[in-house]
Amino acid sequence: MVAAVAENIRCSHCGAPVEFKPGEIIATCKYCGFTTVIETGQAFNFEHSILPNKYSPEQIEGLVRDWMRSGFMKPGDLAKKSKITEKTLIYLPFWVVSVEATTKYKGIFERIAPPIVKEGQIQKEYNWLVLARQASNFPTHEYDVPLAGKVPYDFRKIEGFAKVLNSEVERDQALELARQQIDAHHRFLLQQDVDRIVEASTTVNLKQMVYLHAPVWFIKYEYKGNLYQMIVDGAQGMVLRGDIPNSKF
């Protein structure tokens, strides 16, 4: 597989080269932090925030070891016998879509005889997270973004060893993805009330959208000759996903 070749434009703020890859829509200058819409070269006019990373590589390794020691499903010697082979900090781009969503529905409750028709609505508020990358299996729904900790984007807060990814998803596309995902989520919740949905209509009232870079640590470790992966939130230290070796009881 041939890797995508990086291109660049000149930052309209400081004149430095801003690298981007095919498919990326919004790019941020690593020298001054200015964010640009690649197609037009114009300034990005929406709020751009960052969640600061709070953990050094050594502290992240400590969190990983603590995770390995906890939980009865893990091998007892996991923390002792594992070798951490890679610790990569990446600032991932997200759209945080703050909405009030209402789904009005009509369905049939078939768990009793005779079945009955039920009508009602689900109304919830969300800070819905949309990863601004096209191809990824990142566990977005497990990531509770600590929005209270966000600050205006500042390139000086980016560690020299960290990577910053550009966005491949524009604002309107992110909003539409959020609408679709919220509708699917509400239809899933409806299964608690009805066995068969006759009709359902979801209305999404947008309150705010924020473009956000969040620190995520990607960890690889070796245990008894096999490689495993972990994803750790760099803002709160929470393990978002962790591969667990098979344990023999």
JSON list of C-alpha atoms in Angstrom, two decimals:
[
{"chain": "A", "resi": 1, "resn": "MET", "atom": "CA", "xyz": [0.00, 0.00, 0.00]},
{"chain": "A", "resi": 2, "resn": "VAL", "atom": "CA", "xyz": [1.43, 3.38, -1.03]},
{"chain": "A", "resi": 3, "resn": "ALA", "atom": "CA", "xyz": [1.39, 6.03, 1.70]},
{"chain": "A", "resi": 4, "resn": "ALA", "atom": "CA", "xyz": [-0.36, 9.31, 0.93]},
{"chain": "A", "resi": 5, "resn": "VAL", "atom": "CA", "xyz": [2.10, 12.01, -0.11]},
{"chain": "A", "resi": 6, "resn": "ALA", "atom": "CA", "xyz": [1.92, 15.17, 1.99]},
{"chain": "A", "resi": 7, "resn": "GLU", "atom": "CA", "xyz": [1.40, 18.48, 0.20]},
{"chain": "A", "resi": 8, "resn": "ASN", "atom": "CA", "xyz": [1.61, 21.96, 1.64]},
{"chain": "A", "resi": 9, "resn": "ILE", "atom": "CA", "xyz": [0.26, 25.47, 1.39]},
{"chain": "A", "resi": 10, "resn": "ARG", "atom": "CA", "xyz": [1.61, 28.65, 2.90]},
{"chain": "A", "resi": 11, "resn": "CYS", "atom": "CA", "xyz": [0.11, 29.75, 6.19]},
{"chain": "A", "resi": 12, "resn": "SER", "atom": "CA", "xyz": [-1.67, 33.04, 5.52]},
{"chain": "A", "resi": 13, "resn": "HIS", "atom": "CA", "xyz": [-0.78, 34.18, 9.04]},
{"chain": "A", "resi": 14, "resn": "CYS", "atom": "CA", "xyz": [2.96, 33.45, 9.40]},
{"chain": "A", "resi": 15, "resn": "GLY", "atom": "CA", "xyz": [3.97, 32.26, 5.92]},
{"chain": "A", "resi": 16, "resn": "ALA", "atom": "CA", "xyz": [5.29, 28.88, 7.09]},
{"chain": "A", "resi": 17, "resn": "PRO", "atom": "CA", "xyz": [4.47, 25.71, 5.12]},
{"chain": "A", "resi": 18, "resn": "VAL", "atom": "CA", "xyz": [1.34, 23.91, 6.33]},
{"chain": "A", "resi": 19, "resn": "GLU", "atom": "CA", "xyz": [1.38, 20.23, 5.44]},
{"chain": "A", "resi": 20, "resn": "PHE", "atom": "CA", "xyz": [-1.75, 18.31, 4.55]},
{"chain": "A", "resi": 21, "resn": "LYS", "atom": "CA", "xyz": [-2.61, 15.01, 2.91]},
{"chain": "A", "resi": 22, "resn": "PRO", "atom": "CA", "xyz": [-5.22, 14.21, 0.24]},
{"chain": "A", "resi": 23, "resn": "GLY", "atom": "CA", "xyz": [-8.69, 14.19, 1.79]},
{"chain": "A", "resi": 24, "resn": "GLU", "atom": "CA", "xyz": [-7.87, 16.65, 4.56]},
{"chain": "A", "resi": 25, "resn": "ILE", "atom": "CA", "xyz": [-10.10, 19.74, 4.62]},
{"chain": "A", "resi": 26, "resn": "ILE", "atom": "CA", "xyz": [-8.94, 21.83, 7.58]},
{"chain": "A", "resi": 27, "resn": "ALA", "atom": "CA", "xyz": [-5.25, 22.23, 8.48]},
{"chain": "A", "resi": 28, "resn": "THR", "atom": "CA", "xyz": [-3.50, 23.86, 11.42]},
{"chain": "A", "resi": 29, "resn": "CYS", "atom": "CA", "xyz": [-0.08, 25.50, 11.21]},
{"chain": "A", "resi": 30, "resn": "LYS", "atom": "CA", "xyz": [2.33, 23.85, 13.63]},
{"chain": "A", "resi": 31, "resn": "TYR", "atom": "CA", "xyz": [4.40, 27.04, 13.84]},
{"chain": "A", "resi": 32, "resn": "CYS", "atom": "CA", "xyz": [1.74, 29.59, 14.82]},
{"chain": "A", "resi": 33, "resn": "GLY", "atom": "CA", "xyz": [-1.46, 27.58, 15.38]},
{"chain": "A", "resi": 34, "resn": "PHE", "atom": "CA", "xyz": [-3.42, 29.39, 12.65]},
{"chain": "A", "resi": 35, "resn": "THR", "atom": "CA", "xyz": [-6.18, 27.17, 11.22]},
{"chain": "A", "resi": 36, "resn": "THR", "atom": "CA", "xyz": [-6.94, 27.28, 7.49]},
{"chain": "A", "resi": 37, "resn": "VAL", "atom": "CA", "xyz": [-9.59, 25.87, 5.16]},
{"chain": "A", "resi": 38, "resn": "ILE", "atom": "CA", "xyz": [-7.35, 24.12, 2.62]},
{"chain": "A", "resi": 39, "resn": "GLU", "atom": "CA", "xyz": [-9.54, 24.56, -0.47]},
{"chain": "A", "resi": 40, "resn": "THR", "atom": "CA", "xyz": [-9.81, 28.34, -0.12]},
{"chain": "A", "resi": 41, "resn": "GLY", "atom": "CA", "xyz": [-6.71, 29.15, 1.93]},
{"chain": "A", "resi": 42, "resn": "GLN", "atom": "CA", "xyz": [-8.95, 31.34, 4.09]},
{"chain": "A", "resi": 43, "resn": "ALA", "atom": "CA", "xyz": [-9.07, 31.46, 7.87]},
{"chain": "A", "resi": 44, "resn": "PHE", "atom": "CA", "xyz": [-11.21, 28.92, 9.71]},
{"chain": "A", "resi": 45, "resn": "ASN", "atom": "CA", "xyz": [-14.04, 30.97, 11.23]},
{"chain": "A", "resi": 46, "resn": "PHE", "atom": "CA", "xyz": [-15.38, 28.59, 13.88]},
{"chain": "A", "resi": 47, "resn": "GLU", "atom": "CA", "xyz": [-14.24, 28.06, 17.46]},
{"chain": "A", "resi": 48, "resn": "HIS", "atom": "CA", "xyz": [-11.08, 25.94, 17.57]},
{"chain": "A", "resi": 49, "resn": "SER", "atom": "CA", "xyz": [-10.18, 24.55, 20.98]},
{"chain": "A", "resi": 50, "resn": "ILE", "atom": "CA", "xyz": [-7.72, 22.11, 22.46]},
{"chain": "A", "resi": 51, "resn": "LEU", "atom": "CA", "xyz": [-7.72, 19.81, 25.46]},
{"chain": "A", "resi": 52, "resn": "PRO", "atom": "CA", "xyz": [-4.25, 19.93, 27.02]},
{"chain": "A", "resi": 53, "resn": "ASN", "atom": "CA", "xyz": [-2.45, 16.65, 27.56]},
{"chain": "A", "resi": 54, "resn": "LYS", "atom": "CA", "xyz": [-1.81, 16.07, 31.27]},
{"chain": "A", "resi": 55, "resn": "TYR", "atom": "CA", "xyz": [0.44, 13.02, 31.15]},
{"chain": "A", "resi": 56, "resn": "SER", "atom": "CA", "xyz": [4.08, 12.44, 30.35]},
{"chain": "A", "resi": 57, "resn": "PRO", "atom": "CA", "xyz": [5.18, 9.19, 28.67]},
{"chain": "A", "resi": 58, "resn": "GLU", "atom": "CA", "xyz": [6.30, 7.92, 32.08]},
{"chain": "A", "resi": 59, "resn": "GLN", "atom": "CA", "xyz": [2.96, 8.75, 33.70]},
{"chain": "A", "resi": 60, "resn": "ILE", "atom": "CA", "xyz": [1.07, 7.07, 30.86]},
{"chain": "A", "resi": 61, "resn": "GLU", "atom": "CA", "xyz": [3.13, 3.93, 31.34]},
{"chain": "A", "resi": 62, "resn": "GLY", "atom": "CA", "xyz": [2.18, 4.01, 35.02]},
{"chain": "A", "resi": 63, "resn": "LEU", "atom": "CA", "xyz": [-1.51, 4.25, 34.11]},
{"chain": "A", "resi": 64, "resn": "VAL", "atom": "CA", "xyz": [-1.14, 1.34, 31.70]},
{"chain": "A", "resi": 65, "resn": "ARG", "atom": "CA", "xyz": [0.55, -0.80, 34.37]},
{"chain": "A", "resi": 66, "resn": "ASP", "atom": "CA", "xyz": [-2.22, 0.04, 36.86]},
{"chain": "A", "resi": 67, "resn": "TRP", "atom": "CA", "xyz": [-4.82, -1.01, 34.27]},
{"chain": "A", "resi": 68, "resn": "MET", "atom": "CA", "xyz": [-2.96, -4.28, 33.72]},
{"chain": "A", "resi": 69, "resn": "ARG", "atom": "CA", "xyz": [-3.07, -5.03, 37.45]},
{"chain": "A", "resi": 70, "resn": "SER", "atom": "CA", "xyz": [-6.80, -4.37, 37.80]},
{"chain": "A", "resi": 71, "resn": "GLY", "atom": "CA", "xyz": [-9.73, -6.54, 36.75]},
{"chain": "A", "resi": 72, "resn": "PHE", "atom": "CA", "xyz": [-10.22, -10.26, 37.20]},
{"chain": "A", "resi": 73, "resn": "MET", "atom": "CA", "xyz": [-10.30, -11.00, 33.45]},
{"chain": "A", "resi": 74, "resn": "LYS", "atom": "CA", "xyz": [-6.60, -10.24, 32.98]},
{"chain": "A", "resi": 75, "resn": "PRO", "atom": "CA", "xyz": [-3.69, -12.68, 33.44]},
{"chain": "A", "resi": 76, "resn": "GLY", "atom": "CA", "xyz": [-2.18, -12.32, 36.90]},
{"chain": "A", "resi": 77, "resn": "ASP", "atom": "CA", "xyz": [1.30, -11.64, 35.55]},
{"chain": "A", "resi": 78, "resn": "LEU", "atom": "CA", "xyz": [0.22, -9.19, 32.83]},
{"chain": "A", "resi": 79, "resn": "ALA", "atom": "CA", "xyz": [1.76, -6.08, 34.42]},
{"chain": "A", "resi": 80, "resn": "LYS", "atom": "CA", "xyz": [4.99, -7.90, 35.30]},
{"chain": "A", "resi": 81, "resn": "LYS", "atom": "CA", "xyz": [5.54, -9.82, 32.07]},
{"chain": "A", "resi": 82, "resn": "SER", "atom": "CA", "xyz": [4.37, -7.20, 29.53]},
{"chain": "A", "resi": 83, "resn": "LYS", "atom": "CA", "xyz": [6.74, -4.99, 27.58]},
{"chain": "A", "resi": 84, "resn": "ILE", "atom": "CA", "xyz": [5.40, -1.65, 26.36]},
{"chain": "A", "resi": 85, "resn": "THR", "atom": "CA", "xyz": [6.81, -1.25, 22.85]},
{"chain": "A", "resi": 86, "resn": "GLU", "atom": "CA", "xyz": [5.18, 1.99, 21.69]},
{"chain": "A", "resi": 87, "resn": "LYS", "atom": "CA", "xyz": [3.67, 5.13, 23.25]},
{"chain": "A", "resi": 88, "resn": "THR", "atom": "CA", "xyz": [2.39, 7.61, 20.67]},
{"chain": "A", "resi": 89, "resn": "LEU", "atom": "CA", "xyz": [0.58, 10.83, 21.55]},
{"chain": "A", "resi": 90, "resn": "ILE", "atom": "CA", "xyz": [-1.76, 12.06, 18.81]},
{"chain": "A", "resi": 91, "resn": "TYR", "atom": "CA", "xyz": [-4.01, 15.10, 18.96]},
{"chain": "A", "resi": 92, "resn": "LEU", "atom": "CA", "xyz": [-7.13, 13.89, 17.17]},
{"chain": "A", "resi": 93, "resn": "PRO", "atom": "CA", "xyz": [-9.57, 16.34, 15.53]},
{"chain": "A", "resi": 94, "resn": "PHE", "atom": "CA", "xyz": [-13.20, 16.20, 16.64]},
{"chain": "A", "resi": 95, "resn": "TRP", "atom": "CA", "xyz": [-16.37, 18.16, 16.09]},
{"chain": "A", "resi": 96, "resn": "VAL", "atom": "CA", "xyz": [-18.33, 18.53, 19.32]},
{"chain": "A", "resi": 97, "resn": "VAL", "atom": "CA", "xyz": [-21.97, 18.99, 18.33]},
{"chain": "A", "resi": 98, "resn": "SER", "atom": "CA", "xyz": [-24.09, 20.36, 21.20]},
{"chain": "A", "resi": 99, "resn": "VAL", "atom": "CA", "xyz": [-27.76, 19.67, 20.51]},
{"chain": "A", "resi": 100, "resn": "GLU", "atom": "CA", "xyz": [-31.18, 19.03, 21.96]},
{"chain": "A", "resi": 101, "resn": "ALA", "atom": "CA", "xyz": [-32.66, 16.01, 20.19]},
{"chain": "A", "resi": 102, "resn": "THR", "atom": "CA", "xyz": [-36.30, 14.91, 20.23]},
{"chain": "A", "resi": 103, "resn": "THR", "atom": "CA", "xyz": [-37.66, 11.72, 18.70]},
{"chain": "A", "resi": 104, "resn": "LYS", "atom": "CA", "xyz": [-41.43, 11.30, 18.45]},
{"chain": "A", "resi": 105, "resn": "TYR", "atom": "CA", "xyz": [-42.44, 7.71, 17.90]},
{"chain": "A", "resi": 106, "resn": "LYS", "atom": "CA", "xyz": [-45.25, 5.25, 17.49]},
{"chain": "A", "resi": 107, "resn": "GLY", "atom": "CA", "xyz": [-44.72, 1.54, 17.97]},
{"chain": "A", "resi": 108, "resn": "ILE", "atom": "CA", "xyz": [-46.20, -1.77, 19.02]},
{"chain": "A", "resi": 109, "resn": "PHE", "atom": "CA", "xyz": [-45.50, -3.40, 22.38]},
{"chain": "A", "resi": 110, "resn": "GLU", "atom": "CA", "xyz": [-45.76, -7.14, 21.72]},
{"chain": "A", "resi": 111, "resn": "ARG", "atom": "CA", "xyz": [-44.53, -8.57, 25.01]},
{"chain": "A", "resi": 112, "resn": "ILE", "atom": "CA", "xyz": [-48.10, -8.89, 26.27]},
{"chain": "A", "resi": 113, "resn": "ALA", "atom": "CA", "xyz": [-51.27, -10.23, 24.69]},
{"chain": "A", "resi": 114, "resn": "PRO", "atom": "CA", "xyz": [-52.94, -8.62, 23.00]},
{"chain": "A", "resi": 115, "resn": "PRO", "atom": "CA", "xyz": [-50.21, -6.25, 21.71]},
{"chain": "A", "resi": 116, "resn": "ILE", "atom": "CA", "xyz": [-50.77, -2.55, 22.35]},
{"chain": "A", "resi": 117, "resn": "VAL", "atom": "CA", "xyz": [-49.85, 0.58, 20.42]},
{"chain": "A", "resi": 118, "resn": "LYS", "atom": "CA", "xyz": [-47.59, 3.01, 22.28]},
{"chain": "A", "resi": 119, "resn": "GLU", "atom": "CA", "xyz": [-46.77, 6.61, 21.41]},
{"chain": "A", "resi": 120, "resn": "GLY", "atom": "CA", "xyz": [-44.31, 8.94, 23.05]},
{"chain": "A", "resi": 121, "resn": "GLN", "atom": "CA", "xyz": [-41.08, 10.84, 22.69]},
{"chain": "A", "resi": 122, "resn": "ILE", "atom": "CA", "xyz": [-37.45, 10.75, 23.73]},
{"chain": "A", "resi": 123, "resn": "GLN", "atom": "CA", "xyz": [-35.89, 14.13, 24.49]},
{"chain": "A", "resi": 124, "resn": "LYS", "atom": "CA", "xyz": [-32.22, 14.45, 25.41]},
{"chain": "A", "resi": 125, "resn": "GLU", "atom": "CA", "xyz": [-29.33, 16.92, 25.31]},
{"chain": "A", "resi": 126, "resn": "TYR", "atom": "CA", "xyz": [-25.96, 15.84, 23.96]},
{"chain": "A", "resi": 127, "resn": "ASN", "atom": "CA", "xyz": [-22.43, 17.02, 23.38]},
{"chain": "A", "resi": 128, "resn": "TRP", "atom": "CA", "xyz": [-22.21, 14.59, 20.48]},
{"chain": "A", "resi": 129, "resn": "LEU", "atom": "CA", "xyz": [-18.71, 13.71, 19.37]},
{"chain": "A", "resi": 130, "resn": "VAL", "atom": "CA", "xyz": [-17.84, 13.26, 15.69]},
{"chain": "A", "resi": 131, "resn": "LEU", "atom": "CA", "xyz": [-14.30, 12.19, 14.84]},
{"chain": "A", "resi": 132, "resn": "ALA", "atom": "CA", "xyz": [-13.10, 14.41, 11.98]},
{"chain": "A", "resi": 133, "resn": "ARG", "atom": "CA", "xyz": [-11.31, 11.56, 10.19]},
{"chain": "A", "resi": 134, "resn": "GLN", "atom": "CA", "xyz": [-12.90, 9.41, 7.50]},
{"chain": "A", "resi": 135, "resn": "ALA", "atom": "CA", "xyz": [-11.52, 5.95, 8.27]},
{"chain": "A", "resi": 136, "resn": "SER", "atom": "CA", "xyz": [-11.14, 5.04, 11.92]},
{"chain": "A", "resi": 137, "resn": "ASN", "atom": "CA", "xyz": [-12.42, 2.58, 14.50]},
{"chain": "A", "resi": 138, "resn": "PHE", "atom": "CA", "xyz": [-11.80, 5.01, 17.34]},
{"chain": "A", "resi": 139, "resn": "PRO", "atom": "CA", "xyz": [-14.25, 4.32, 20.23]},
{"chain": "A", "resi": 140, "resn": "THR", "atom": "CA", "xyz": [-16.00, 7.69, 20.00]},
{"chain": "A", "resi": 141, "resn": "HIS", "atom": "CA", "xyz": [-19.00, 6.69, 22.13]},
{"chain": "A", "resi": 142, "resn": "GLU", "atom": "CA", "xyz": [-16.76, 5.54, 24.98]},
{"chain": "A", "resi": 143, "resn": "TYR", "atom": "CA", "xyz": [-14.98, 8.90, 25.04]},
{"chain": "A", "resi": 144, "resn": "ASP", "atom": "CA", "xyz": [-16.59, 11.33, 27.47]},
{"chain": "A", "resi": 145, "resn": "VAL", "atom": "CA", "xyz": [-14.92, 14.56, 26.38]},
{"chain": "A", "resi": 146, "resn": "PRO", "atom": "CA", "xyz": [-14.12, 16.82, 29.37]},
{"chain": "A", "resi": 147, "resn": "LEU", "atom": "CA", "xyz": [-15.30, 20.02, 27.70]},
{"chain": "A", "resi": 148, "resn": "ALA", "atom": "CA", "xyz": [-14.78, 22.02, 30.88]},
{"chain": "A", "resi": 149, "resn": "GLY", "atom": "CA", "xyz": [-11.04, 21.62, 30.32]},
{"chain": "A", "resi": 150, "resn": "LYS", "atom": "CA", "xyz": [-10.92, 22.98, 26.77]},
{"chain": "A", "resi": 151, "resn": "VAL", "atom": "CA", "xyz": [-8.97, 26.16, 26.02]},
{"chain": "A", "resi": 152, "resn": "PRO", "atom": "CA", "xyz": [-8.47, 28.16, 22.81]},
{"chain": "A", "resi": 153, "resn": "TYR", "atom": "CA", "xyz": [-6.13, 26.27, 20.47]},
{"chain": "A", "resi": 154, "resn": "ASP", "atom": "CA", "xyz": [-2.52, 27.12, 21.30]},
{"chain": "A", "resi": 155, "resn": "PHE", "atom": "CA", "xyz": [0.27, 25.46, 19.30]},
{"chain": "A", "resi": 156, "resn": "ARG", "atom": "CA", "xyz": [2.63, 26.04, 22.24]},
{"chain": "A", "resi": 157, "resn": "LYS", "atom": "CA", "xyz": [0.71, 23.43, 24.23]},
{"chain": "A", "resi": 158, "resn": "ILE", "atom": "CA", "xyz": [1.64, 20.70, 21.72]},
{"chain": "A", "resi": 159, "resn": "GLU", "atom": "CA", "xyz": [4.53, 18.52, 22.86]},
{"chain": "A", "resi": 160, "resn": "GLY", "atom": "CA", "xyz": [7.43, 18.24, 20.45]},
{"chain": "A", "resi": 161, "resn": "PHE", "atom": "CA", "xyz": [7.03, 14.46, 20.21]},
{"chain": "A", "resi": 162, "resn": "ALA", "atom": "CA", "xyz": [3.27, 14.58, 19.57]},
{"chain": "A", "resi": 163, "resn": "LYS", "atom": "CA", "xyz": [1.44, 14.38, 16.24]},
{"chain": "A", "resi": 164, "resn": "VAL", "atom": "CA", "xyz": [-1.47, 16.64, 15.27]},
{"chain": "A", "resi": 165, "resn": "LEU", "atom": "CA", "xyz": [-3.93, 15.32, 12.69]},
{"chain": "A", "resi": 166, "resn": "ASN", "atom": "CA", "xyz": [-5.89, 17.60, 10.37]},
{"chain": "A", "resi": 167, "resn": "SER", "atom": "CA", "xyz": [-9.63, 17.32, 9.76]},
{"chain": "A", "resi": 168, "resn": "GLU", "atom": "CA", "xyz": [-11.13, 15.31, 6.90]},
{"chain": "A", "resi": 169, "resn": "VAL", "atom": "CA", "xyz": [-14.70, 16.28, 7.83]},
{"chain": "A", "resi": 170, "resn": "GLU", "atom": "CA", "xyz": [-16.20, 19.72, 7.30]},
{"chain": "A", "resi": 171, "resn": "ARG", "atom": "CA", "xyz": [-18.70, 21.36, 9.64]},
{"chain": "A", "resi": 172, "resn": "ASP", "atom": "CA", "xyz": [-21.90, 20.60, 7.70]},
{"chain": "A", "resi": 173, "resn": "GLN", "atom": "CA", "xyz": [-20.84, 16.99, 7.16]},
{"chain": "A", "resi": 174, "resn": "ALA", "atom": "CA", "xyz": [-20.14, 16.60, 10.88]},
{"chain": "A", "resi": 175, "resn": "LEU", "atom": "CA", "xyz": [-23.58, 17.99, 11.73]},
{"chain": "A", "resi": 176, "resn": "GLU", "atom": "CA", "xyz": [-25.27, 15.55, 9.35]},
{"chain": "A", "resi": 177, "resn": "LEU", "atom": "CA", "xyz": [-23.28, 12.64, 10.79]},
{"chain": "A", "resi": 178, "resn": "ALA", "atom": "CA", "xyz": [-24.35, 13.68, 14.29]},
{"chain": "A", "resi": 179, "resn": "ARG", "atom": "CA", "xyz": [-28.01, 13.79, 13.18]},
{"chain": "A", "resi": 180, "resn": "GLN", "atom": "CA", "xyz": [-27.79, 10.30, 11.70]},
{"chain": "A", "resi": 181, "resn": "GLN", "atom": "CA", "xyz": [-25.99, 8.84, 14.71]},
{"chain": "A", "resi": 182, "resn": "ILE", "atom": "CA", "xyz": [-28.39, 10.41, 17.22]},
{"chain": "A", "resi": 183, "resn": "ASP", "atom": "CA", "xyz": [-31.39, 9.12, 15.26]},
{"chain": "A", "resi": 184, "resn": "ALA", "atom": "CA", "xyz": [-29.88, 5.61, 15.27]},
{"chain": "A", "resi": 185, "resn": "HIS", "atom": "CA", "xyz": [-29.14, 5.91, 19.00]},
{"chain": "A", "resi": 186, "resn": "HIS", "atom": "CA", "xyz": [-32.72, 6.95, 19.78]},
{"chain": "A", "resi": 187, "resn": "ARG", "atom": "CA", "xyz": [-34.09, 4.07, 17.71]},
{"chain": "A", "resi": 188, "resn": "PHE", "atom": "CA", "xyz": [-31.93, 1.77, 19.79]},
{"chain": "A", "resi": 189, "resn": "LEU", "atom": "CA", "xyz": [-33.34, 3.30, 22.99]},
{"chain": "A", "resi": 190, "resn": "LEU", "atom": "CA", "xyz": [-36.87, 2.79, 21.68]},
{"chain": "A", "resi": 191, "resn": "GLN", "atom": "CA", "xyz": [-36.37, -0.96, 21.92]},
{"chain": "A", "resi": 192, "resn": "GLN", "atom": "CA", "xyz": [-36.90, -0.59, 25.67]},
{"chain": "A", "resi": 193, "resn": "ASP", "atom": "CA", "xyz": [-40.45, 0.70, 25.07]},
{"chain": "A", "resi": 194, "resn": "VAL", "atom": "CA", "xyz": [-41.66, -0.99, 21.89]},
{"chain": "A", "resi": 195, "resn": "ASP", "atom": "CA", "xyz": [-40.91, -4.19, 20.03]},
{"chain": "A", "resi": 196, "resn": "ARG", "atom": "CA", "xyz": [-41.76, -2.84, 16.61]},
{"chain": "A", "resi": 197, "resn": "ILE", "atom": "CA", "xyz": [-41.38, 0.76, 15.47]},
{"chain": "A", "resi": 198, "resn": "VAL", "atom": "CA", "xyz": [-44.20, 1.95, 13.24]},
{"chain": "A", "resi": 199, "resn": "GLU", "atom": "CA", "xyz": [-42.89, 5.47, 12.79]},
{"chain": "A", "resi": 200, "resn": "ALA", "atom": "CA", "xyz": [-40.20, 7.64, 14.34]},
{"chain": "A", "resi": 201, "resn": "SER", "atom": "CA", "xyz": [-39.07, 11.16, 13.56]},
{"chain": "A", "resi": 202, "resn": "THR", "atom": "CA", "xyz": [-36.05, 12.85, 15.11]},
{"chain": "A", "resi": 203, "resn": "THR", "atom": "CA", "xyz": [-35.58, 16.62, 15.31]},
{"chain": "A", "resi": 204, "resn": "VAL", "atom": "CA", "xyz": [-32.17, 18.01, 16.24]},
{"chain": "A", "resi": 205, "resn": "ASN", "atom": "CA", "xyz": [-31.88, 21.56, 17.57]},
{"chain": "A", "resi": 206, "resn": "LEU", "atom": "CA", "xyz": [-28.27, 22.74, 17.21]},
{"chain": "A", "resi": 207, "resn": "LYS", "atom": "CA", "xyz": [-26.92, 24.85, 20.06]},
{"chain": "A", "resi": 208, "resn": "GLN", "atom": "CA", "xyz": [-23.20, 25.00, 19.34]},
{"chain": "A", "resi": 209, "resn": "MET", "atom": "CA", "xyz": [-20.41, 23.34, 17.36]},
{"chain": "A", "resi": 210, "resn": "VAL", "atom": "CA", "xyz": [-16.78, 23.34, 18.43]},
{"chain": "A", "resi": 211, "resn": "TYR", "atom": "CA", "xyz": [-13.77, 22.10, 16.48]},
{"chain": "A", "resi": 212, "resn": "LEU", "atom": "CA", "xyz": [-11.54, 20.43, 19.05]},
{"chain": "A", "resi": 213, "resn": "HIS", "atom": "CA", "xyz": [-8.16, 18.71, 19.18]},
{"chain": "A", "resi": 214, "resn": "ALA", "atom": "CA", "xyz": [-7.94, 16.16, 21.98]},
{"chain": "A", "resi": 215, "resn": "PRO", "atom": "CA", "xyz": [-4.85, 14.26, 23.22]},
{"chain": "A", "resi": 216, "resn": "VAL", "atom": "CA", "xyz": [-5.02, 10.50, 22.81]},
{"chain": "A", "resi": 217, "resn": "TRP", "atom": "CA", "xyz": [-2.25, 8.03, 23.61]},
{"chain": "A", "resi": 218, "resn": "PHE", "atom": "CA", "xyz": [-1.94, 4.95, 21.40]},
{"chain": "A", "resi": 219, "resn": "ILE", "atom": "CA", "xyz": [-0.12, 2.18, 23.23]},
{"chain": "A", "resi": 220, "resn": "LYS", "atom": "CA", "xyz": [1.29, -1.11, 21.99]},
{"chain": "A", "resi": 221, "resn": "TYR", "atom": "CA", "xyz": [2.52, -3.80, 24.34]},
{"chain": "A", "resi": 222, "resn": "GLU", "atom": "CA", "xyz": [3.91, -7.30, 24.02]},
{"chain": "A", "resi": 223, "resn": "TYR", "atom": "CA", "xyz": [2.87, -10.20, 26.22]},
{"chain": "A", "resi": 224, "resn": "LYS", "atom": "CA", "xyz": [4.18, -13.73, 25.71]},
{"chain": "A", "resi": 225, "resn": "GLY", "atom": "CA", "xyz": [5.11, -13.08, 22.10]},
{"chain": "A", "resi": 226, "resn": "ASN", "atom": "CA", "xyz": [1.85, -11.42, 21.04]},
{"chain": "A", "resi": 227, "resn": "LEU", "atom": "CA", "xyz": [1.16, -7.73, 20.42]},
{"chain": "A", "resi": 228, "resn": "TYR", "atom": "CA", "xyz": [-1.79, -5.86, 21.93]},
{"chain": "A", "resi": 229, "resn": "GLN", "atom": "CA", "xyz": [-3.07, -2.29, 21.72]},
{"chain": "A", "resi": 230, "resn": "MET", "atom": "CA", "xyz": [-4.54, 0.28, 24.06]},
{"chain": "A", "resi": 231, "resn": "ILE", "atom": "CA", "xyz": [-6.07, 3.75, 23.68]},
{"chain": "A", "resi": 232, "resn": "VAL", "atom": "CA", "xyz": [-5.78, 6.17, 26.62]},
{"chain": "A", "resi": 233, "resn": "ASP", "atom": "CA", "xyz": [-7.33, 9.63, 27.00]},
{"chain": "A", "resi": 234, "resn": "GLY", "atom": "CA", "xyz": [-4.51, 12.10, 27.63]},
{"chain": "A", "resi": 235, "resn": "ALA", "atom": "CA", "xyz": [-6.79, 14.70, 29.24]},
{"chain": "A", "resi": 236, "resn": "GLN", "atom": "CA", "xyz": [-8.21, 12.47, 31.98]},
{"chain": "A", "resi": 237, "resn": "GLY", "atom": "CA", "xyz": [-6.09, 9.32, 31.98]},
{"chain": "A", "resi": 238, "resn": "MET", "atom": "CA", "xyz": [-9.01, 7.01, 31.19]},
{"chain": "A", "resi": 239, "resn": "VAL", "atom": "CA", "xyz": [-8.44, 3.79, 29.25]},
{"chain": "A", "resi": 240, "resn": "LEU", "atom": "CA", "xyz": [-10.84, 4.02, 26.31]},
{"chain": "A", "resi": 241, "resn": "ARG", "atom": "CA", "xyz": [-9.98, 0.64, 24.86]},
{"chain": "A", "resi": 242, "resn": "GLY", "atom": "CA", "xyz": [-7.56, -2.09, 25.82]},
{"chain": "A", "resi": 243, "resn": "ASP", "atom": "CA", "xyz": [-6.83, -5.49, 24.31]},
{"chain": "A", "resi": 244, "resn": "ILE", "atom": "CA", "xyz": [-6.71, -8.20, 26.97]},
{"chain": "A", "resi": 245, "resn": "PRO", "atom": "CA", "xyz": [-4.75, -11.44, 26.44]},
{"chain": "A", "resi": 246, "resn": "ASN", "atom": "CA", "xyz": [-6.61, -14.68, 26.98]},
{"chain": "A", "resi": 247, "resn": "SER", "atom": "CA", "xyz": [-6.43, -15.79, 30.59]},
{"chain": "A", "resi": 248, "resn": "LYS", "atom": "CA", "xyz": [-6.50, -19.42, 31.68]},
{"chain": "A", "resi": 249, "resn": "PHE", "atom": "CA", "xyz": [-8.39, -20.12, 34.88]}
]
